[in-house]
mmCIF file of C-alpha atoms and ligand atoms in Angstrom:
data_model
loop_
_atom_site.group_PDB
_atom_site.id
_atom_site.type_symbol
_atom_site.label_atom_id
_atom_site.label_comp_id
_atom_site.label_asym_id
_atom_site.label_seq_id
_atom_site.Cartn_x
_atom_site.Cartn_y
_atom_site.Cartn_z
ATOM 1 C CA UNK X 1 -6.904 0.137 20.622
ATOM 2 C CA UNK X 2 -9.835 -0.610 18.800
ATOM 3 C CA UNK X 3 -10.159 0.768 15.193
ATOM 4 C CA UNK X 4 -13.507 2.510 14.729
ATOM 5 C CA UNK X 5 -15.136 4.728 12.350
ATOM 6 C CA UNK X 6 -15.083 8.158 13.512
ATOM 7 C CA UNK X 7 -18.615 9.879 15.512
ATOM 8 C CA UNK X 8 -19.694 12.895 15.609
ATOM 9 C CA UNK X 9 -18.096 13.520 19.320
ATOM 10 C CA UNK X 10 -14.475 12.682 17.844
ATOM 11 C CA UNK X 11 -14.472 15.691 16.343
ATOM 12 C CA UNK X 12 -13.627 17.994 19.168
ATOM 13 C CA UNK X 13 -12.269 21.274 18.363
ATOM 14 C CA UNK X 14 -14.760 24.459 19.730
ATOM 15 C CA UNK X 15 -15.290 25.613 16.496
ATOM 16 C CA UNK X 16 -17.567 23.020 15.385
ATOM 17 C CA UNK X 17 -20.371 24.336 16.757
ATOM 18 C CA UNK X 18 -23.589 25.962 16.253
ATOM 19 C CA UNK X 19 -22.220 29.628 17.279
ATOM 20 C CA UNK X 20 -19.726 29.517 14.188
ATOM 21 C CA UNK X 21 -21.791 28.340 11.457
ATOM 22 C CA UNK X 22 -24.124 30.585 12.415
ATOM 23 C CA UNK X 23 -21.810 33.568 11.728
ATOM 24 C CA UNK X 24 -20.383 32.499 9.153
ATOM 25 C CA UNK X 25 -23.321 31.382 7.823
ATOM 26 C CA UNK X 26 -25.000 35.543 8.521
ATOM 27 C CA UNK X 27 -21.938 36.251 6.270
ATOM 28 C CA UNK X 28 -22.241 33.252 3.425
ATOM 29 C CA UNK X 29 -26.218 34.044 3.616
ATOM 30 C CA UNK X 30 -25.152 37.858 2.693
ATOM 31 C CA UNK X 31 -22.952 36.777 0.066
ATOM 32 C CA UNK X 32 -25.428 34.317 -1.968
ATOM 33 C CA UNK X 33 -28.342 37.110 -1.656
ATOM 34 C CA UNK X 34 -26.519 40.013 -3.367
ATOM 35 C CA UNK X 35 -25.041 37.431 -5.919
ATOM 36 C CA UNK X 36 -28.338 35.932 -6.414
ATOM 37 C CA UNK X 37 -30.237 38.867 -6.840
ATOM 38 C CA UNK X 38 -27.601 40.739 -9.455
ATOM 39 C CA UNK X 39 -27.201 37.768 -11.025
ATOM 40 C CA UNK X 40 -31.028 37.648 -12.343
ATOM 41 C CA UNK X 41 -30.444 41.826 -13.123
ATOM 42 C CA UNK X 42 -28.061 39.939 -15.237
ATOM 43 C CA UNK X 43 -29.492 37.343 -16.985
ATOM 44 C CA UNK X 44 -32.764 39.157 -17.260
ATOM 45 C CA UNK X 45 -30.379 41.501 -19.354
ATOM 46 C CA UNK X 46 -29.527 39.475 -21.438
ATOM 47 C CA UNK X 47 -33.026 37.147 -21.912
ATOM 48 C CA UNK X 48 -35.611 40.099 -21.048
ATOM 49 C CA UNK X 49 -39.462 38.904 -20.406
ATOM 50 C CA UNK X 50 -42.166 40.752 -21.914
ATOM 51 C CA UNK X 51 -43.141 42.425 -19.003
ATOM 52 C CA UNK X 52 -39.664 43.485 -17.594
ATOM 53 C CA UNK X 53 -38.734 47.121 -18.196
ATOM 54 C CA UNK X 54 -34.828 47.888 -17.590
ATOM 55 C CA UNK X 55 -33.891 51.021 -16.068
ATOM 56 C CA UNK X 56 -31.198 52.265 -18.289
ATOM 57 C CA UNK X 57 -29.452 55.012 -15.996
ATOM 58 C CA UNK X 58 -27.600 55.523 -13.791
ATOM 59 C CA UNK X 59 -25.117 54.826 -17.165
ATOM 60 C CA UNK X 60 -23.014 52.819 -14.937
ATOM 61 C CA UNK X 61 -25.709 50.716 -13.004
ATOM 62 C CA UNK X 62 -24.746 47.377 -14.533
ATOM 63 C CA UNK X 63 -21.166 47.696 -14.156
ATOM 64 C CA UNK X 64 -22.413 48.280 -10.456
ATOM 65 C CA UNK X 65 -24.447 45.188 -10.207
ATOM 66 C CA UNK X 66 -22.298 42.790 -12.274
ATOM 67 C CA UNK X 67 -19.594 43.766 -10.420
ATOM 68 C CA UNK X 68 -20.944 43.180 -7.033
ATOM 69 C CA UNK X 69 -22.114 39.562 -9.109
ATOM 70 C CA UNK X 70 -18.417 38.678 -9.434
ATOM 71 C CA UNK X 71 -17.125 40.216 -5.792
ATOM 72 C CA UNK X 72 -19.796 38.571 -4.305
ATOM 73 C CA UNK X 73 -19.398 34.810 -6.135
ATOM 74 C CA UNK X 74 -15.485 35.172 -5.194
ATOM 75 C CA UNK X 75 -15.653 36.305 -1.772
ATOM 76 C CA UNK X 76 -18.571 32.785 -0.732
ATOM 77 C CA UNK X 77 -16.070 30.399 -1.560
ATOM 78 C CA UNK X 78 -13.846 30.752 1.289
ATOM 79 C CA UNK X 79 -16.836 31.609 3.050
ATOM 80 C CA UNK X 80 -18.261 28.140 1.884
ATOM 81 C CA UNK X 81 -15.014 26.553 2.694
ATOM 82 C CA UNK X 82 -14.892 27.525 6.029
ATOM 83 C CA UNK X 83 -18.679 27.140 6.443
ATOM 84 C CA UNK X 84 -18.339 23.144 5.320
ATOM 85 C CA UNK X 85 -15.123 22.883 7.919
ATOM 86 C CA UNK X 86 -17.182 23.907 10.322
ATOM 87 C CA UNK X 87 -19.833 21.370 9.899
ATOM 88 C CA UNK X 88 -18.643 18.634 8.551
ATOM 89 C CA UNK X 89 -18.816 16.734 11.874
ATOM 90 C CA UNK X 90 -22.087 15.966 11.962
ATOM 91 C CA UNK X 91 -21.742 13.837 8.944
ATOM 92 C CA UNK X 92 -20.263 11.800 11.326
ATOM 93 C CA UNK X 93 -23.759 11.874 13.405
ATOM 94 C CA UNK X 94 -25.544 8.360 13.390
ATOM 95 C CA UNK X 95 -28.824 7.940 12.263
ATOM 96 C CA UNK X 96 -30.984 6.506 14.633
ATOM 97 C CA UNK X 97 -31.201 2.642 14.059
ATOM 98 C CA UNK X 98 -34.364 0.866 13.794
ATOM 99 C CA UNK X 99 -35.444 3.342 11.318
ATOM 100 C CA UNK X 100 -37.990 6.360 13.545
ATOM 101 C CA UNK X 101 -39.342 9.160 12.272
ATOM 102 C CA UNK X 102 -36.326 11.258 13.125
ATOM 103 C CA UNK X 103 -34.275 9.210 11.467
ATOM 104 C CA UNK X 104 -36.270 10.281 8.606
ATOM 105 C CA UNK X 105 -36.123 13.743 9.096
ATOM 106 C CA UNK X 106 -32.490 13.910 9.302
ATOM 107 C CA UNK X 107 -32.144 11.931 6.126
ATOM 108 C CA UNK X 108 -34.921 14.625 4.269
ATOM 109 C CA UNK X 109 -32.086 16.999 5.637
ATOM 110 C CA UNK X 110 -28.794 15.330 4.685
ATOM 111 C CA UNK X 111 -30.300 15.125 1.279
ATOM 112 C CA UNK X 112 -31.281 18.778 1.025
ATOM 113 C CA UNK X 113 -28.087 20.055 1.755
ATOM 114 C CA UNK X 114 -26.596 17.448 -0.318
ATOM 115 C CA UNK X 115 -28.522 18.957 -2.594
ATOM 116 C CA UNK X 116 -27.371 23.065 -1.449
ATOM 117 C CA UNK X 117 -23.255 21.974 -1.089
ATOM 118 C CA UNK X 118 -23.079 20.366 -4.357
ATOM 119 C CA UNK X 119 -24.964 22.874 -6.301
ATOM 120 C CA UNK X 120 -23.128 25.744 -4.510
ATOM 121 C CA UNK X 121 -19.704 24.137 -4.889
ATOM 122 C CA UNK X 122 -20.618 23.489 -8.749
ATOM 123 C CA UNK X 123 -21.943 27.050 -9.168
ATOM 124 C CA UNK X 124 -18.953 28.870 -7.089
ATOM 125 C CA UNK X 125 -16.381 27.219 -9.281
ATOM 126 C CA UNK X 126 -17.539 27.455 -12.523
ATOM 127 C CA UNK X 127 -18.627 30.839 -11.874
ATOM 128 C CA UNK X 128 -14.687 31.634 -10.747
ATOM 129 C CA UNK X 129 -13.440 29.820 -13.932
ATOM 130 C CA UNK X 130 -15.430 32.075 -16.114
ATOM 131 C CA UNK X 131 -14.339 34.915 -14.638
ATOM 132 C CA UNK X 132 -11.062 34.062 -15.641
ATOM 133 C CA UNK X 133 -12.204 33.581 -19.290
ATOM 134 C CA UNK X 134 -11.805 29.772 -18.827
ATOM 135 C CA UNK X 135 -15.028 27.355 -20.081
ATOM 136 C CA UNK X 136 -14.009 24.108 -20.065
ATOM 137 C CA UNK X 137 -17.250 22.806 -20.460
ATOM 138 C CA UNK X 138 -19.771 21.551 -23.307
ATOM 139 C CA UNK X 139 -22.844 22.870 -21.466
ATOM 140 C CA UNK X 140 -24.258 26.502 -22.085
ATOM 141 C CA UNK X 141 -23.024 28.559 -19.015
ATOM 142 C CA UNK X 142 -25.320 30.933 -18.715
ATOM 143 C CA UNK X 143 -28.502 29.136 -18.693
ATOM 144 C CA UNK X 144 -27.407 26.364 -16.250
ATOM 145 C CA UNK X 145 -25.794 28.852 -13.751
ATOM 146 C CA UNK X 146 -29.043 30.586 -14.043
ATOM 147 C CA UNK X 147 -31.217 26.921 -13.354
ATOM 148 C CA UNK X 148 -28.245 25.985 -10.456
ATOM 149 C CA UNK X 149 -29.053 29.234 -9.092
ATOM 150 C CA UNK X 150 -32.965 28.385 -8.370
ATOM 151 C CA UNK X 151 -31.836 25.295 -7.164
ATOM 152 C CA UNK X 152 -29.168 26.897 -4.690
ATOM 153 C CA UNK X 153 -31.974 29.664 -2.939
ATOM 154 C CA UNK X 154 -34.864 27.069 -2.937
ATOM 155 C CA UNK X 155 -32.652 24.708 -0.945
ATOM 156 C CA UNK X 156 -30.945 27.254 1.041
ATOM 157 C CA UNK X 157 -34.201 28.675 2.218
ATOM 158 C CA UNK X 158 -35.591 25.158 3.128
ATOM 159 C CA UNK X 159 -32.362 24.745 5.219
ATOM 160 C CA UNK X 160 -32.532 28.061 6.853
ATOM 161 C CA UNK X 161 -36.134 26.838 7.438
ATOM 162 C CA UNK X 162 -34.899 23.596 9.050
ATOM 163 C CA UNK X 163 -31.911 25.138 10.709
ATOM 164 C CA UNK X 164 -34.182 28.140 12.285
ATOM 165 C CA UNK X 165 -34.441 27.157 15.931
ATOM 166 C CA UNK X 166 -30.638 26.853 15.920
ATOM 167 C CA UNK X 167 -30.084 30.021 14.085
ATOM 168 C CA UNK X 168 -32.225 32.097 16.817
ATOM 169 C CA UNK X 169 -30.418 30.171 19.659
ATOM 170 C CA UNK X 170 -27.091 30.914 18.034
ATOM 171 C CA UNK X 171 -27.668 34.690 16.600
ATOM 172 C CA UNK X 172 -26.335 36.730 19.425
ATOM 173 C CA UNK X 173 -23.493 35.638 21.246
ATOM 174 C CA UNK X 174 -23.824 33.759 24.443
ATOM 175 C CA UNK X 175 -21.708 32.946 27.247
ATOM 176 C CA UNK X 176 -20.358 29.476 26.788
ATOM 177 C CA UNK X 177 -22.598 26.803 28.095
ATOM 178 C CA UNK X 178 -20.812 24.081 30.588
ATOM 179 C CA UNK X 179 -19.888 21.324 28.459
ATOM 180 C CA UNK X 180 -22.800 18.440 28.193
ATOM 181 C CA UNK X 181 -20.447 16.398 26.453
ATOM 182 C CA UNK X 182 -18.214 14.165 28.870
ATOM 183 C CA UNK X 183 -15.215 14.864 26.927
ATOM 184 C CA UNK X 184 -14.019 18.523 27.514
ATOM 185 C CA UNK X 185 -14.002 20.669 24.125
ATOM 186 C CA UNK X 186 -10.155 20.892 22.888
ATOM 187 C CA UNK X 187 -8.547 24.792 24.057
ATOM 188 C CA UNK X 188 -5.857 24.866 21.719
ATOM 189 C CA UNK X 189 -6.128 26.154 18.090
ATOM 190 C CA UNK X 190 -7.687 28.490 16.920
ATOM 191 C CA UNK X 191 -9.887 30.650 18.893
ATOM 192 C CA UNK X 192 -13.523 31.679 18.024
ATOM 193 C CA UNK X 193 -12.892 35.161 17.216
ATOM 194 C CA UNK X 194 -9.160 34.112 15.263
ATOM 195 C CA UNK X 195 -11.469 31.823 13.440
ATOM 196 C CA UNK X 196 -13.809 34.926 12.149
ATOM 197 C CA UNK X 197 -10.546 37.119 11.642
ATOM 198 C CA UNK X 198 -9.058 34.836 9.477
ATOM 199 C CA UNK X 199 -12.292 33.859 7.233
ATOM 200 C CA UNK X 200 -13.391 37.365 6.864
ATOM 201 C CA UNK X 201 -9.450 38.462 6.350
ATOM 202 C CA UNK X 202 -9.321 35.645 3.540
ATOM 203 C CA UNK X 203 -12.849 36.753 1.898
ATOM 204 C CA UNK X 204 -11.766 40.720 1.870
ATOM 205 C CA UNK X 205 -8.261 39.533 -0.097
ATOM 206 C CA UNK X 206 -10.314 37.334 -2.606
ATOM 207 C CA UNK X 207 -12.654 39.911 -2.714
ATOM 208 C CA UNK X 208 -10.025 42.155 -3.921
ATOM 209 C CA UNK X 209 -8.922 40.433 -6.782
ATOM 210 C CA UNK X 210 -11.970 40.447 -7.789
ATOM 211 C CA UNK X 211 -12.931 44.062 -7.129
ATOM 212 C CA UNK X 212 -9.012 44.875 -9.294
ATOM 213 C CA UNK X 213 -10.637 43.877 -12.650
ATOM 214 C CA UNK X 214 -12.992 47.207 -12.213
ATOM 215 C CA UNK X 215 -11.549 49.602 -10.053
ATOM 216 C CA UNK X 216 -8.653 51.042 -11.917
ATOM 217 C CA UNK X 217 -5.955 52.048 -8.743
ATOM 218 C CA UNK X 218 -6.714 48.425 -7.419
ATOM 219 C CA UNK X 219 -5.749 46.599 -11.018
ATOM 220 C CA UNK X 220 -2.528 45.483 -9.586
ATOM 221 C CA UNK X 221 -4.012 43.463 -7.276
ATOM 222 C CA UNK X 222 -6.136 41.585 -9.893
ATOM 223 C CA UNK X 223 -3.727 38.510 -9.658
ATOM 224 C CA UNK X 224 -5.857 36.276 -11.685
ATOM 225 C CA UNK X 225 -7.734 38.287 -14.020
ATOM 226 C CA UNK X 226 -7.016 37.755 -17.839
ATOM 227 C CA UNK X 227 -8.050 41.621 -18.328
ATOM 228 C CA UNK X 228 -6.933 44.354 -16.559
ATOM 229 C CA UNK X 229 -8.631 48.038 -16.373
ATOM 230 C CA UNK X 230 -6.497 49.842 -18.834
ATOM 231 C CA UNK X 231 -4.756 47.008 -20.108
ATOM 232 C CA UNK X 232 -5.443 47.193 -23.920
ATOM 233 C CA UNK X 233 -5.382 48.671 -27.377
ATOM 234 C CA UNK X 234 -6.779 52.302 -26.627
ATOM 235 C CA UNK X 235 -6.309 51.631 -23.071
ATOM 236 C CA UNK X 236 -9.137 49.327 -22.600
ATOM 237 C CA UNK X 237 -9.286 45.564 -22.469
ATOM 238 C CA UNK X 238 -10.632 43.453 -25.252
ATOM 239 C CA UNK X 239 -12.336 40.175 -25.148
ATOM 240 C CA UNK X 240 -12.791 38.908 -28.076
ATOM 241 C CA UNK X 241 -9.965 39.838 -30.963
ATOM 242 C CA UNK X 242 -11.098 40.372 -34.561
ATOM 243 C CA UNK X 243 -8.646 37.719 -35.316
ATOM 244 C CA UNK X 244 -10.601 35.723 -33.336
ATOM 245 C CA UNK X 245 -13.508 36.525 -34.125
ATOM 246 C CA UNK X 246 -12.491 36.000 -38.194
ATOM 247 C CA UNK X 247 -12.878 39.463 -39.387
ATOM 248 C CA UNK X 248 -10.008 40.906 -39.927
ATOM 249 C CA UNK X 249 -10.482 41.227 -43.677
ATOM 250 C CA UNK X 250 -13.773 41.862 -43.903
ATOM 251 C CA UNK X 251 -14.023 44.646 -40.988
ATOM 252 C CA UNK X 252 -10.695 46.566 -42.789
ATOM 253 C CA UNK X 253 -12.376 45.875 -46.146
ATOM 254 C CA UNK X 254 -12.920 49.320 -48.366
ATOM 255 C CA UNK X 255 -16.549 47.868 -48.899
ATOM 256 C CA UNK X 256 -17.894 48.104 -45.941
ATOM 257 C CA UNK X 257 -21.297 49.494 -45.419
ATOM 258 C CA UNK X 258 -23.676 50.035 -42.798
ATOM 259 C CA UNK X 259 -27.239 48.923 -43.845
ATOM 260 C CA UNK X 260 -30.012 49.538 -41.935
ATOM 261 C CA UNK X 261 -32.924 46.783 -42.924
ATOM 262 C CA UNK X 262 -36.344 49.488 -42.323
ATOM 263 C CA UNK X 263 -39.575 50.698 -43.509
ATOM 264 C CA UNK X 264 -37.205 53.270 -45.763
ATOM 265 C CA UNK X 265 -34.344 50.864 -46.206
ATOM 266 C CA UNK X 266 -30.657 53.058 -45.977
ATOM 267 C CA UNK X 267 -26.690 52.376 -46.500
ATOM 268 C CA UNK X 268 -23.879 54.272 -45.082
ATOM 269 C CA UNK X 269 -20.738 54.315 -46.287
ATOM 270 C CA UNK X 270 -17.842 55.002 -43.235
ATOM 271 C CA UNK X 271 -17.507 58.450 -44.821
ATOM 272 C CA UNK X 272 -21.680 58.684 -44.824
ATOM 273 C CA UNK X 273 -21.261 57.997 -41.344
ATOM 274 C CA UNK X 274 -18.460 60.096 -40.141
ATOM 275 C CA UNK X 275 -20.444 63.017 -42.015
ATOM 276 C CA UNK X 276 -23.413 62.687 -39.935
ATOM 277 C CA UNK X 277 -23.163 64.461 -36.634
ATOM 278 C CA UNK X 278 -21.459 63.032 -34.097
ATOM 279 C CA UNK X 279 -21.955 62.564 -30.410
ATOM 280 C CA UNK X 280 -19.704 61.719 -27.651
ATOM 281 C CA UNK X 281 -20.632 59.882 -24.515
ATOM 282 C CA UNK X 282 -18.508 58.334 -21.731
ATOM 283 C CA UNK X 283 -19.978 55.108 -20.730
ATOM 284 C CA UNK X 284 -18.444 51.689 -19.583
ATOM 285 C CA UNK X 285 -17.900 48.473 -20.726
ATOM 286 C CA UNK X 286 -18.955 45.823 -18.134
ATOM 287 C CA UNK X 287 -18.328 42.496 -19.278
ATOM 288 C CA UNK X 288 -20.190 39.485 -17.608
ATOM 289 C CA UNK X 289 -17.016 37.875 -16.798
ATOM 290 C CA UNK X 290 -16.311 41.147 -13.616
ATOM 291 C CA UNK X 291 -14.110 43.530 -15.684
ATOM 292 C CA UNK X 292 -15.342 46.937 -16.878
ATOM 293 C CA UNK X 293 -14.210 50.128 -17.713
ATOM 294 C CA UNK X 294 -15.573 53.607 -19.175
ATOM 295 C CA UNK X 295 -14.282 55.356 -22.407
ATOM 296 C CA UNK X 296 -15.018 58.164 -24.149
ATOM 297 C CA UNK X 297 -16.969 56.896 -27.508
ATOM 298 C CA UNK X 298 -17.784 59.117 -30.008
ATOM 299 C CA UNK X 299 -20.548 58.491 -33.051
ATOM 300 C CA UNK X 300 -23.274 58.860 -34.601
ATOM 301 C CA UNK X 301 -27.102 58.407 -32.275
ATOM 302 C CA UNK X 302 -28.603 55.254 -33.115
ATOM 303 C CA UNK X 303 -32.239 56.581 -32.937
ATOM 304 C CA UNK X 304 -31.153 59.466 -36.185
ATOM 305 C CA UNK X 305 -29.848 56.587 -37.871
ATOM 306 C CA UNK X 306 -33.435 54.544 -37.292
ATOM 307 C CA UNK X 307 -35.097 57.338 -37.551
ATOM 308 C CA UNK X 308 -33.521 58.154 -41.279
ATOM 309 C CA UNK X 309 -34.737 54.319 -41.778
ATOM 310 C CA UNK X 310 -38.307 55.327 -41.058
ATOM 311 C CA UNK X 311 -38.462 53.517 -37.755
ATOM 312 C CA UNK X 312 -41.103 53.683 -35.525
ATOM 313 C CA UNK X 313 -40.110 55.603 -32.024
ATOM 314 C CA UNK X 314 -40.550 52.088 -30.222
ATOM 315 C CA UNK X 315 -38.716 50.265 -32.901
ATOM 316 C CA UNK X 316 -36.621 47.059 -31.558
ATOM 317 C CA UNK X 317 -33.425 47.139 -33.472
ATOM 318 C CA UNK X 318 -31.506 43.357 -34.134
ATOM 319 C CA UNK X 319 -28.016 44.308 -34.458
ATOM 320 C CA UNK X 320 -26.000 42.118 -36.534
ATOM 321 C CA UNK X 321 -21.890 42.033 -36.871
ATOM 322 C CA UNK X 322 -19.282 40.797 -39.559
ATOM 323 C CA UNK X 323 -18.818 38.285 -37.656
ATOM 324 C CA UNK X 324 -20.266 34.750 -38.131
ATOM 325 C CA UNK X 325 -21.912 32.405 -35.572
ATOM 326 C CA UNK X 326 -20.003 33.626 -32.767
ATOM 327 C CA UNK X 327 -22.055 33.636 -29.452
ATOM 328 C CA UNK X 328 -22.206 37.610 -29.307
ATOM 329 C CA UNK X 329 -22.554 38.162 -32.875
ATOM 330 C CA UNK X 330 -25.841 39.471 -33.278
ATOM 331 C CA UNK X 331 -27.479 41.480 -30.270
ATOM 332 C CA UNK X 332 -31.165 42.942 -29.711
ATOM 333 C CA UNK X 333 -31.867 46.640 -28.557
ATOM 334 C CA UNK X 334 -34.985 47.301 -26.797
ATOM 335 C CA UNK X 335 -36.573 50.107 -27.234
ATOM 336 C CA UNK X 336 -35.581 52.028 -24.625
ATOM 337 C CA UNK X 337 -32.023 51.371 -25.354
ATOM 338 C CA UNK X 338 -33.127 52.245 -28.799
ATOM 339 C CA UNK X 339 -33.995 55.616 -28.583
ATOM 340 C CA UNK X 340 -31.498 56.765 -25.273
ATOM 341 C CA UNK X 341 -29.736 59.986 -26.468
ATOM 342 C CA UNK X 342 -26.591 57.876 -24.769
ATOM 343 C CA UNK X 343 -26.754 55.159 -27.488
ATOM 344 C CA UNK X 344 -24.322 55.153 -29.976
ATOM 345 C CA UNK X 345 -23.209 53.584 -33.278
ATOM 346 C CA UNK X 346 -19.760 54.504 -32.330
ATOM 347 C CA UNK X 347 -16.723 55.100 -34.712
ATOM 348 C CA UNK X 348 -14.162 56.461 -32.170
ATOM 349 C CA UNK X 349 -12.620 55.357 -28.922
ATOM 350 C CA UNK X 350 -11.137 57.744 -26.613
ATOM 351 C CA UNK X 351 -10.475 60.029 -28.984
ATOM 352 C CA UNK X 352 -8.969 58.163 -32.239
ATOM 353 C CA UNK X 353 -10.573 55.672 -34.762
ATOM 354 C CA UNK X 354 -11.788 52.674 -33.289
ATOM 355 C CA UNK X 355 -8.728 49.781 -32.730
ATOM 356 C CA UNK X 356 -9.839 47.168 -35.376
ATOM 357 C CA UNK X 357 -10.424 44.793 -31.817
ATOM 358 C CA UNK X 358 -12.574 47.528 -30.172
ATOM 359 C CA UNK X 359 -14.938 46.995 -33.344
ATOM 360 C CA UNK X 360 -13.821 48.912 -36.224
ATOM 361 C CA UNK X 361 -15.518 50.467 -38.435
ATOM 362 C CA UNK X 362 -18.470 50.274 -35.130
ATOM 363 C CA UNK X 363 -19.356 49.321 -32.731
ATOM 364 C CA UNK X 364 -22.363 49.242 -30.747
ATOM 365 C CA UNK X 365 -22.384 51.340 -26.926
ATOM 366 C CA UNK X 366 -25.351 51.696 -25.122
ATOM 367 C CA UNK X 367 -25.865 52.703 -21.567
ATOM 368 C CA UNK X 368 -25.767 50.109 -18.529
ATOM 369 C CA UNK X 369 -25.638 46.979 -20.339
ATOM 370 C CA UNK X 370 -23.890 43.911 -20.434
ATOM 371 C CA UNK X 371 -20.390 43.601 -22.532
ATOM 372 C CA UNK X 372 -22.177 40.772 -24.432
ATOM 373 C CA UNK X 373 -24.438 43.153 -25.993
ATOM 374 C CA UNK X 374 -21.882 46.116 -26.868
ATOM 375 C CA UNK X 375 -21.744 44.004 -30.392
ATOM 376 C CA UNK X 376 -18.351 44.384 -32.461
ATOM 377 C CA UNK X 377 -17.906 44.973 -36.323
ATOM 378 C CA UNK X 378 -21.384 45.840 -36.766
ATOM 379 C CA UNK X 379 -22.893 45.895 -40.194
ATOM 380 C CA UNK X 380 -26.395 46.134 -40.364
ATOM 381 C CA UNK X 381 -29.353 47.259 -38.018
ATOM 382 C CA UNK X 382 -32.566 45.552 -38.729
ATOM 383 C CA UNK X 383 -35.830 47.244 -37.639
ATOM 384 C CA UNK X 384 -37.962 44.700 -36.115
HETATM 385 N N1 MTE K 1 -19.368 41.467 -33.069
HETATM 386 C C1 MTE K 1 -19.033 40.833 -31.576
HETATM 387 N N2 MTE K 1 -18.968 41.888 -30.277
HETATM 388 C C2 MTE K 1 -18.815 41.820 -28.816
HETATM 389 C C3 MTE K 1 -17.517 40.431 -28.456
HETATM 390 C C4 MTE K 1 -18.086 39.374 -29.406
HETATM 391 O O1 MTE K 1 -17.213 38.482 -29.392
HETATM 392 N N3 MTE K 1 -17.874 39.643 -30.845
HETATM 393 N N4 MTE K 1 -17.920 40.418 -27.543
HETATM 394 C C5 MTE K 1 -18.679 40.772 -26.409
HETATM 395 C C6 MTE K 1 -18.396 41.061 -24.825
HETATM 396 S S1 MTE K 1 -17.978 39.608 -24.051
HETATM 397 C C7 MTE K 1 -17.688 42.265 -24.466
HETATM 398 S S2 MTE K 1 -17.561 42.298 -22.436
HETATM 399 C C8 MTE K 1 -17.165 43.445 -25.251
HETATM 400 C C9 MTE K 1 -16.183 43.606 -25.118
HETATM 401 O O2 MTE K 1 -15.512 45.022 -25.342
HETATM 402 P P1 MTE K 1 -14.308 45.371 -25.925
HETATM 403 O O3 MTE K 1 -12.910 44.285 -26.771
HETATM 404 O O4 MTE K 1 -14.288 46.522 -27.404
HETATM 405 O O5 MTE K 1 -13.665 46.126 -24.833
HETATM 406 O O6 MTE K 1 -17.214 43.153 -26.720
HETATM 407 C C10 MTE K 1 -18.622 42.561 -26.548
HETATM 408 N N5 MTE K 1 -19.006 42.575 -28.639
HETATM 409 MO MO1 MO K 2 -17.979 40.187 -21.993
#
């Protein structure tokens, strides 16, 4: 037997066909669309363009969108693997020789698919590692994730446009066509239906492990999650401990005061704050890394504190933590969140004084915002 490199026709499983690629491609398309849109929401929460007004109700909106983001991204991993397996024999299709217009088209198509596949693989892999709270790379995660997202969506739109004739031809289930191939397709192995079931099952399984980070009854299936609902001091997970943030001493110091820089600067001791009217809210922490959980918070309304400092109604506020140099040591409250009747400088959590790891003596809690903006160990509010 003469050895030769494989050609496209050597891959004879009936599952390497456009119908399978179309069906799995549809699922993948939905996962990518959900992931992209929810990702934009999260990005704009953290980097709000001037023209954008973000809603603060329902209070769980961000929790749901970010949960969907992480679930759709996780589910996309087995879907992408299945899709690549279905179509990889196309890699062995021979480019026509001598170079013709058709060969050029094929090359351009392969180029755009290379971008789509490599960007998607990088995006899903780094996103997944992020949900495991592992950042083993030197670049800033969110900005890179955002840029890759646009690259993926752009090349995906191009890919769909190029494949549109094939997609529409295989959108509906068709009777099997007589094989145009002289070699009949292999009839052993998985059927299409079995493949679809396997892929859907794998997607559901990994999806559930992601959902388990937010839905308490499912927390035991969150097998990969570093943080699970209900597990942590005061029944709430912790992302960064006081020790890791280097605030153990300053946060416990008897000299702690809250300073408000505004038209009439103010300074409050913890006793002063406790003596002010207290508000109770039930709001979730929704971490960008995928876990979320609701809790009872009590403390002083930010808008009352701002009023005491003579801040205007539409003031923006910079929130400063005792933490030095951490990524989340400073955050900003846009006017609509600063004056919200649910936005607190929280002093208590689930009925007792804040645990040091949850931000003692005082932290921000606001409705429908990413966890990264719920600043802990606050000691300064600046009216901007
Ligand atoms: N100062 C400061 N605040 C912070 C953080 C931090 O690292 N430093 N982490 C944030 C992140 S990423 C999340 S998800 C929430 C988690 O709050 P918790 O630890 O009280 O559950 O706190 C936020 N507040
Ligand atoms: Mo977070």
